[in-house]
Amino acid sequence: MDYIVLDLEWNQSEKGNKDFPFEIVEIGAVKLDSNKNIIGSYRQLIKPQVYRKIHPITKRIIQLDMEELEKGKYFPDAAKDFLEWCGENYLFCTWGSLDLTEFQRNMQYYHMESLSGGPILYYDIQKFFSLLYEDGKVRRSLEYAVEYLNLNKEHPFHMAFYDAYYASLVWKEMGDSNVEENFSFDVFMPPKNKVEEIHVSFSNYSKYISRVFDSKTTAMGEREVTSTRCPICGKNGTKRVRWFTTNRKHYYSISYCFRHGYMKGKIRIKKTKEGGVYIIKTLKLISKEDVVEIKEKRMKCKRQGRTKRHKD
DNA sequence: GAGTTGACAACCTGAGACAG
DNA sequence: CTGTCTCAGGTTGTCAACTC
């Protein structure tokens, strides 16, 4: 299995365009073998077809001008060429969660065949960095990470190829930390039916991405959505704390597996552009202390509701 | 400027239970 | 019957931290 560390540069309209907000102007990537050694590189400028001026703010970030981009390739040709370069057996890695989505959005704009038709498993190295060196939630810039790890800043930032290269170095620096267990899915194309749904499980954690439902209520009424199966043995756990929400977008629960202990459930409600709803559920084995923490969270949430209403 | 995510707060709505 | 309260659901807006 090879890894394709991908980075894109894009431009945008001054007015904004919901259907096509960003036009990709550069593709940069490095190919790594299974030991994260660089075995290939890719760089390609794209000739813009939609936005003829570089947005002033974008101009400050990327070191490209229209004159240079005129030398680039037509996006569909470049994308095809790039995907051929990627090969057969590979996995995408990016810094942040946007690149794969934008790549697919651009492909769709040019009516190209979709990358996979469903969610795509990828490694978000920015997320890995946060999990390993910070609180797991903050998002740091690539330059911050390079400085933090004392890597050699020998090239400029915000050039697709060099950013891909830096991201690969940052990831390599993480060594055998097993942080890859926290992989991500790009859901530009959510599962359309039961067959396309995603089920994956790891040593102490499992993930489920549901198909698209017409509303949140129907989604939450589905047994597969609210079930809490143990990530290890797959047996249905008994609920200790029913699904509750703090903000109506995230739901939490606690269940108990008689063989493997407590698990925390988390459901995130996601909406599609078309108005449908799908959910991402994670189940994670947790300690007794974590159980107390979640119970407190629920109590706090209930209390807040009461005092607020009393005030009114 | 455009977009993303996550956490959190404020506000609106309707249904059901209960008291007067 | 009206009014109040609780408990759901849903929307919007804020903030911070990123992507280009």
Coordinates of C-alpha atoms (C1' of nucleotides) in Angstrom, one line a residue:
Chain A
M1 CA 0.0 0.0 0.0
D2 CA 1.3 3.4 -1.0
Y3 CA 0.4 6.7 0.5
I4 CA -0.4 9.8 -1.5
V5 CA 0.2 12.9 0.5
L6 CA -1.9 15.5 -1.4
D7 CA -2.1 19.3 -1.2
L8 CA -4.0 21.6 -3.3
E9 CA -4.0 25.4 -3.9
W10 CA -7.2 27.0 -5.0
N11 CA -8.7 30.3 -6.0
Q12 CA -12.1 31.7 -5.5
S13 CA -14.7 34.2 -6.8
E14 CA -14.9 37.6 -5.2
K15 CA -18.7 37.3 -5.1
G16 CA -18.9 33.7 -3.8
N17 CA -20.6 30.8 -5.6
K18 CA -22.3 28.1 -3.6
D19 CA -22.0 25.4 -6.4
F20 CA -18.4 26.0 -7.2
P21 CA -16.7 28.0 -4.4
F22 CA -13.1 27.1 -5.1
E23 CA -11.2 26.5 -8.3
I24 CA -8.1 24.3 -8.0
V25 CA -5.1 26.0 -9.5
E26 CA -2.3 23.6 -8.4
I27 CA -1.9 20.0 -7.4
G28 CA 1.0 18.9 -5.4
A29 CA 1.7 15.4 -3.9
V30 CA 4.4 13.0 -2.7
K31 CA 4.1 9.3 -2.9
L32 CA 5.3 7.3 0.1
D33 CA 5.9 3.5 0.5
S34 CA 4.6 1.6 3.4
N35 CA 7.5 2.8 5.6
K36 CA 6.8 6.4 4.7
N37 CA 9.8 6.8 2.5
I38 CA 9.3 9.2 -0.4
I39 CA 9.2 7.2 -3.7
G40 CA 7.7 9.8 -6.0
S41 CA 6.5 13.3 -6.4
Y42 CA 3.9 15.2 -8.5
R43 CA 3.3 18.8 -9.2
Q44 CA 1.0 20.4 -11.8
L45 CA -0.4 23.9 -12.3
I46 CA -4.0 24.2 -13.5
K47 CA -5.1 26.7 -16.1
P48 CA -8.2 28.5 -14.6
Q49 CA -11.4 28.2 -16.6
V50 CA -13.8 29.9 -14.2
Y51 CA -12.2 32.6 -12.1
R52 CA -10.0 34.8 -14.2
K53 CA -8.6 36.9 -11.4
I54 CA -6.9 35.8 -8.3
H55 CA -8.8 36.9 -5.2
P56 CA -6.8 39.6 -3.3
I57 CA -6.7 37.6 -0.1
T58 CA -5.8 34.4 -1.9
K59 CA -3.0 36.3 -3.7
R60 CA -1.4 37.1 -0.4
I61 CA -1.3 33.4 0.5
I62 CA -0.4 31.5 -2.6
Q63 CA 2.7 32.6 -4.7
L64 CA 1.0 32.2 -8.0
D65 CA -0.2 34.7 -10.7
M66 CA -2.5 34.3 -13.7
E67 CA 0.4 34.6 -16.1
E68 CA 2.0 31.6 -14.6
L69 CA -1.2 29.6 -14.3
E70 CA -1.8 30.1 -18.1
K71 CA 1.0 27.6 -18.5
G72 CA -1.0 25.0 -16.6
K73 CA -3.2 22.1 -17.7
Y74 CA -6.9 22.0 -18.2
F75 CA -8.2 20.6 -14.8
P76 CA -9.9 17.3 -16.2
D77 CA -6.6 16.4 -18.0
A78 CA -4.5 17.2 -14.9
A79 CA -6.8 15.3 -12.6
K80 CA -6.8 12.2 -14.9
D81 CA -3.0 12.4 -15.2
F82 CA -2.7 12.8 -11.4
L83 CA -4.9 9.8 -10.6
E84 CA -2.9 7.7 -13.1
W85 CA 0.2 8.7 -11.3
C86 CA -1.3 7.7 -8.0
G87 CA -1.5 4.1 -9.2
E88 CA -3.8 1.3 -8.0
N89 CA -3.2 0.6 -4.4
Y90 CA -3.0 3.8 -2.3
L91 CA -4.4 5.9 0.5
F92 CA -4.8 9.7 0.5
C93 CA -3.2 11.8 3.3
T94 CA -3.8 15.5 3.6
W95 CA -3.3 18.4 6.0
G96 CA -6.8 19.2 7.2
S97 CA -10.2 18.0 5.9
L98 CA -10.8 20.2 2.9
D99 CA -8.5 19.0 0.0
L100 CA -10.3 15.7 -0.9
T101 CA -13.7 17.4 -0.8
E102 CA -12.5 20.2 -3.1
F103 CA -10.8 17.8 -5.4
Q104 CA -14.0 15.9 -5.8
R105 CA -16.1 19.0 -6.2
N106 CA -13.9 20.2 -9.0
M107 CA -14.1 16.8 -10.7
Q108 CA -17.9 16.9 -10.4
Y109 CA -17.9 20.4 -11.9
Y110 CA -16.3 19.0 -15.0
H111 CA -18.6 15.9 -15.0
M112 CA -15.8 13.5 -14.4
E113 CA -16.5 10.1 -13.0
S114 CA -16.5 10.3 -9.2
L115 CA -13.5 9.1 -7.3
S116 CA -15.3 6.3 -5.4
G117 CA -19.0 7.0 -5.3
G118 CA -19.0 6.9 -1.5
P119 CA -17.0 8.0 1.5
I120 CA -13.2 7.8 1.1
L121 CA -11.0 6.7 3.9
Y122 CA -8.0 9.0 4.4
Y123 CA -5.4 10.2 6.9
D124 CA -5.8 13.7 8.2
I125 CA -2.2 14.5 9.3
Q126 CA -3.3 17.8 10.9
K127 CA -5.7 15.8 13.1
F128 CA -2.9 13.3 13.9
F129 CA -0.7 16.1 15.0
S130 CA -3.3 17.5 17.3
L131 CA -4.0 14.0 18.9
L132 CA -0.3 13.3 19.4
Y133 CA 1.1 16.7 20.5
E134 CA -1.9 18.8 21.6
D135 CA -5.5 18.3 23.0
G136 CA -6.8 16.4 19.9
K137 CA -9.1 19.3 19.0
V138 CA -7.1 22.4 18.1
R139 CA -6.1 22.6 14.5
R140 CA -2.6 23.9 13.9
S141 CA -1.1 25.3 10.7
L142 CA 1.4 23.2 8.8
E143 CA 4.1 25.8 9.5
Y144 CA 3.4 25.6 13.3
A145 CA 3.8 21.8 13.2
V146 CA 7.1 22.0 11.2
E147 CA 8.4 24.5 13.8
Y148 CA 7.1 22.5 16.7
L149 CA 8.9 19.4 15.5
N150 CA 12.1 21.3 14.7
L151 CA 12.1 20.2 11.1
N152 CA 14.2 22.0 8.6
K153 CA 12.3 24.9 7.0
E154 CA 14.2 24.8 3.7
H155 CA 11.3 25.5 1.4
P156 CA 8.5 28.1 1.2
F157 CA 5.0 27.2 2.5
H158 CA 1.7 27.4 0.6
M159 CA 3.1 25.8 -2.5
A160 CA 1.2 22.6 -3.1
F161 CA 4.2 20.4 -3.7
Y162 CA 6.2 21.7 -0.7
D163 CA 3.3 21.6 1.6
A164 CA 2.7 18.0 0.7
Y165 CA 6.4 17.3 1.3
Y166 CA 6.3 19.0 4.7
A167 CA 3.1 17.1 5.7
S168 CA 4.8 13.8 4.8
L169 CA 7.8 14.8 7.0
V170 CA 5.5 15.7 9.9
W171 CA 3.7 12.4 9.6
K172 CA 7.0 10.4 9.4
E173 CA 8.1 12.2 12.6
M174 CA 5.2 10.5 14.4
G175 CA 6.9 7.2 14.0
D176 CA 5.1 4.1 15.2
S177 CA 2.6 5.9 17.4
N178 CA -0.5 4.1 15.9
V179 CA -2.1 7.4 15.5
E180 CA -3.4 6.1 12.2
E181 CA -6.2 4.4 14.0
N182 CA -7.8 7.8 14.0
F183 CA -8.3 7.8 10.3
S184 CA -11.0 10.0 8.7
F185 CA -13.6 9.7 6.0
D186 CA -14.3 12.2 3.4
V187 CA -18.0 12.3 2.9
F188 CA -18.4 14.5 -0.1
M189 CA -20.4 11.5 -1.3
P190 CA -22.3 10.0 1.7
P191 CA -23.5 6.4 1.5
K192 CA -26.7 6.3 -0.6
N193 CA -27.9 2.9 0.6
K194 CA -27.4 0.2 3.3
V195 CA -24.7 -1.5 1.2
E196 CA -22.6 1.6 1.0
E197 CA -22.7 2.3 4.7
I198 CA -19.3 2.2 6.5
H199 CA -18.6 -0.1 9.4
V200 CA -15.0 -0.2 10.8
S201 CA -13.7 -1.4 14.1
F202 CA -10.4 -1.2 15.9
S203 CA -9.0 -2.5 19.1
N204 CA -11.1 -0.3 21.3
Y205 CA -13.1 1.8 19.0
S206 CA -15.5 1.5 16.1
K207 CA -17.0 3.8 13.5
Y208 CA -20.2 3.8 11.5
I209 CA -21.4 6.1 8.7
S210 CA -25.0 5.7 7.9
R211 CA -26.9 6.1 4.7
V212 CA -28.8 9.3 4.0
F213 CA -32.2 9.7 5.6
D214 CA -34.9 12.2 4.9
S215 CA -34.8 13.7 8.4
K216 CA -33.0 13.5 11.7
T217 CA -36.0 11.9 13.3
T218 CA -36.1 9.0 10.9
A219 CA -32.3 8.6 11.3
M220 CA -32.5 8.5 15.1
G221 CA -35.4 6.1 14.9
E222 CA -33.3 3.6 13.0
R223 CA -32.0 0.7 15.2
E224 CA -28.7 0.5 13.4
V225 CA -28.1 4.2 14.2
T226 CA -28.8 4.0 17.9
S227 CA -27.4 0.5 18.6
T228 CA -24.3 0.2 20.7
R229 CA -22.3 -2.8 19.8
C230 CA -19.0 -3.6 21.6
P231 CA -16.1 -2.7 19.3
I232 CA -14.3 -5.9 20.4
C233 CA -17.0 -8.7 20.4
G234 CA -19.8 -7.0 18.5
K235 CA -22.3 -7.9 21.1
N236 CA -25.0 -5.4 21.9
G237 CA -24.2 -3.5 25.1
T238 CA -26.8 -2.6 27.6
K239 CA -27.6 1.1 27.9
R240 CA -26.5 2.7 31.1
V241 CA -27.2 6.3 30.0
R242 CA -29.6 6.8 27.2
W243 CA -28.7 8.9 24.1
F244 CA -28.8 12.6 25.2
T245 CA -27.7 15.7 23.5
T246 CA -26.0 18.9 24.5
N247 CA -26.6 20.9 21.4
R248 CA -28.9 18.8 19.2
K249 CA -26.1 18.0 16.8
H250 CA -24.1 15.6 19.0
Y251 CA -25.6 12.8 21.0
Y252 CA -23.8 10.8 23.7
S253 CA -24.6 7.5 25.5
I254 CA -23.0 5.0 27.8
S255 CA -23.4 1.3 27.4
Y256 CA -22.0 -1.7 29.1
C257 CA -20.6 -4.9 27.6
F258 CA -20.4 -7.8 30.1
R259 CA -17.1 -9.0 28.7
H260 CA -15.3 -5.7 27.8
G261 CA -16.7 -3.0 30.1
Y262 CA -18.1 0.5 29.5
M263 CA -18.3 2.2 26.2
K264 CA -19.1 5.7 25.2
G265 CA -21.3 6.3 22.2
K266 CA -21.2 9.5 20.1
I267 CA -23.5 10.4 17.2
R268 CA -22.8 13.4 15.0
I269 CA -25.7 14.6 12.9
K270 CA -24.6 15.7 9.4
K271 CA -26.6 17.3 6.7
T272 CA -26.2 16.9 3.0
K273 CA -26.4 19.7 0.4
E274 CA -29.7 18.2 -0.8
G275 CA -31.3 18.5 2.7
G276 CA -30.9 14.9 3.7
V277 CA -29.4 13.7 7.0
Y278 CA -26.8 11.0 7.8
I279 CA -25.0 10.2 11.0
I280 CA -21.5 9.3 12.1
K281 CA -21.4 7.1 15.1
T282 CA -18.3 6.2 17.1
L283 CA -18.2 3.7 20.0
K284 CA -15.2 3.7 22.3
L285 CA -14.3 1.6 25.3
I286 CA -13.8 3.8 28.3
S287 CA -12.8 3.7 32.0
K288 CA -15.0 4.1 35.0
E289 CA -13.7 7.6 35.5
D290 CA -14.8 8.5 32.0
V291 CA -18.3 7.2 32.9
V292 CA -18.5 9.6 35.8
E293 CA -17.4 12.5 33.6
I294 CA -20.1 11.8 31.0
K295 CA -22.8 11.5 33.6
E296 CA -21.7 14.9 35.0
K297 CA -21.9 16.3 31.5
R298 CA -25.5 15.1 31.2
M299 CA -26.5 16.5 34.7
K300 CA -24.9 19.8 33.8
C301 CA -26.8 19.9 30.6
K302 CA -30.1 19.1 32.4
R303 CA -29.5 21.7 35.2
Q304 CA -28.7 24.4 32.6
G305 CA -32.0 23.8 30.9
R306 CA -33.9 24.1 34.2
T307 CA -32.3 27.3 35.5
K308 CA -32.6 29.0 32.2
R309 CA -36.3 28.2 32.1
H310 CA -36.8 29.4 35.7
K311 CA -35.2 32.7 34.7
D312 CA -37.7 33.1 31.9
Chain B
dG1 C1' -13.1 37.3 1.1
dA2 C1' -14.9 32.0 0.5
dG3 C1' -15.1 27.6 3.0
dT4 C1' -14.5 23.8 7.1
dT5 C1' -15.1 21.9 12.1
dG6 C1' -16.2 21.9 17.1
dA7 C1' -18.1 23.9 21.3
dC8 C1' -21.5 26.7 23.2
dA9 C1' -25.4 29.9 24.0
dA10 C1' -29.8 32.1 22.8
dC11 C1' -34.1 31.9 21.0
dC12 C1' -38.4 29.8 18.9
dT13 C1' -41.9 26.0 18.5
dG14 C1' -45.2 22.4 19.8
dA15 C1' -46.9 18.6 22.7
dG16 C1' -48.2 16.9 27.0
dA17 C1' -49.1 17.2 32.0
dC18 C1' -51.0 19.6 35.5
dA19 C1' -53.3 23.3 38.3
dG20 C1' -56.6 26.8 38.7
Chain C
dC1 C1' -61.4 26.5 29.3
dT2 C1' -56.8 29.2 30.3
dG3 C1' -52.2 29.5 32.0
dT4 C1' -47.8 27.5 33.3
dC5 C1' -44.2 24.3 33.3
dT6 C1' -41.4 20.6 31.3
dC7 C1' -39.3 18.4 27.7
dA8 C1' -38.6 17.6 23.1
dG9 C1' -37.2 19.4 18.5
dG10 C1' -35.1 23.0 15.4
dT11 C1' -32.7 27.3 14.0
dT12 C1' -29.4 30.9 14.4
dG13 C1' -25.4 33.1 16.0
dT14 C1' -21.0 33.4 18.3
dC15 C1' -16.3 32.1 18.9
dA16 C1' -11.8 30.0 17.7
dA17 C1' -8.9 27.6 14.8
dC18 C1' -7.8 26.2 10.4
dT19 C1' -7.8 25.6 4.5
dC20 C1' -7.0 28.6 0.0

